[in-house]
């Protein structure tokens, strides 16, 4: 398995029944680095109402670190995120 595949496999998608998100009919969505020793840099694309948006996020997640992205439902419509690339990086 390639290192990029390993890094993508280290990303775990999270969801939580956050009260603000539940009021809109959705859940809070996030991600976690499951790798216990390596830091992952991951690029996320956001889709809003089934249209890919221009904002691509880059997140650096240390071992076990979580990052919350937002609600799956907004007042205007649904949104989702996709991990499009990931790699392990060295951190001080």
Short mmCIF file of C-alpha atoms in Angstrom, two decimals:
data_model
loop_
_atom_site.label_atom_id
_atom_site.label_comp_id
_atom_site.label_asym_id
_atom_site.label_seq_id
_atom_site.Cartn_x
_atom_site.Cartn_y
_atom_site.Cartn_z
CA UNK A 1 0.00 0.00 0.00
CA UNK A 2 1.36 3.44 -0.88
CA UNK A 3 2.06 6.00 1.84
CA UNK A 4 -0.68 8.30 0.47
CA UNK A 5 -3.16 5.42 0.72
CA UNK A 6 -1.97 4.75 4.29
CA UNK A 7 -2.44 8.42 5.16
CA UNK A 8 -5.98 8.49 3.74
CA UNK A 9 -6.76 5.29 5.63
CA UNK A 10 -5.61 7.00 8.85
CA UNK A 11 -8.42 9.56 8.51
CA UNK A 12 -11.55 8.65 10.45
CA UNK A 13 -14.78 10.54 9.77
CA UNK A 14 -16.66 11.63 12.89
CA UNK A 15 -20.19 12.77 13.51
CA UNK A 16 -21.85 14.17 16.59
CA UNK A 17 -25.42 15.14 17.37
CA UNK A 18 -24.58 18.80 18.05
CA UNK A 19 -27.73 20.70 19.06
CA UNK A 20 -27.32 23.48 16.46
CA UNK A 21 -26.84 20.93 13.68
CA UNK A 22 -29.72 18.75 14.85
CA UNK A 23 -32.04 21.79 14.74
CA UNK A 24 -31.24 22.00 11.02
CA UNK A 25 -31.81 18.27 10.49
CA UNK A 26 -28.16 17.24 10.37
CA UNK A 27 -25.13 16.31 12.45
CA UNK A 28 -21.76 17.90 13.16
CA UNK A 29 -19.11 16.34 10.90
CA UNK A 30 -15.40 16.11 11.53
CA UNK A 31 -12.31 14.00 11.10
CA UNK A 32 -9.64 12.42 13.26
CA UNK A 33 -6.15 11.12 12.68
CA UNK A 34 -6.26 7.48 13.83
CA UNK A 35 -2.50 6.96 13.43
CA UNK A 36 -0.88 6.81 16.87
CA UNK A 37 2.59 8.01 15.85
CA UNK A 38 2.45 10.05 12.64
CA UNK A 39 1.02 13.46 11.73
CA UNK A 40 -1.27 13.60 8.70
CA UNK A 41 -1.76 16.53 6.36
CA UNK A 42 -5.12 16.19 4.62
CA UNK A 43 -6.86 18.25 1.92
CA UNK A 44 -10.64 18.47 2.16
CA UNK A 45 -13.11 19.60 -0.49
CA UNK A 46 -16.46 20.98 0.58
CA UNK A 47 -19.67 20.31 -1.33
CA UNK A 48 -22.63 22.61 -0.73
CA UNK A 49 -26.05 21.69 -2.12
CA UNK A 50 -24.30 19.06 -4.32
CA UNK A 51 -21.93 21.62 -5.86
CA UNK A 52 -18.21 21.53 -5.13
CA UNK A 53 -17.15 24.85 -3.62
CA UNK A 54 -13.92 26.71 -4.30
CA UNK A 55 -12.77 26.47 -0.71
CA UNK A 56 -10.40 23.55 -0.27
CA UNK A 57 -9.14 23.13 3.27
CA UNK A 58 -5.75 21.83 4.35
CA UNK A 59 -5.60 20.41 7.85
CA UNK A 60 -2.64 19.14 9.82
CA UNK A 61 -3.68 16.52 12.36
CA UNK A 62 -1.27 15.21 14.96
CA UNK A 63 -1.79 11.64 16.22
CA UNK A 64 -5.29 11.33 17.65
CA UNK A 65 -6.21 14.95 16.88
CA UNK A 66 -9.74 15.85 15.76
CA UNK A 67 -11.00 18.68 13.55
CA UNK A 68 -14.68 19.60 13.35
CA UNK A 69 -15.77 20.90 9.93
CA UNK A 70 -19.42 21.90 10.27
CA UNK A 71 -23.03 20.80 10.08
CA UNK A 72 -24.24 18.46 7.35
CA UNK A 73 -27.38 20.58 6.98
CA UNK A 74 -27.63 24.36 6.85
CA UNK A 75 -30.65 26.64 6.53
CA UNK A 76 -30.04 26.77 2.78
CA UNK A 77 -29.32 23.08 2.19
CA UNK A 78 -26.96 20.14 2.69
CA UNK A 79 -23.19 20.20 2.74
CA UNK A 80 -20.55 17.50 2.87
CA UNK A 81 -16.79 17.10 2.81
CA UNK A 82 -14.44 14.73 1.02
CA UNK A 83 -10.81 13.93 1.77
CA UNK A 84 -9.10 14.22 -1.60
CA UNK A 85 -5.46 13.83 -0.62
CA UNK A 86 -3.45 13.00 2.48
CA UNK A 87 0.15 12.38 3.41
CA UNK A 88 2.21 11.82 6.51
CA UNK A 89 4.47 14.73 7.39
CA UNK A 90 7.25 15.36 9.85
CA UNK A 91 6.46 17.74 12.69
CA UNK A 92 8.81 19.21 15.26
#
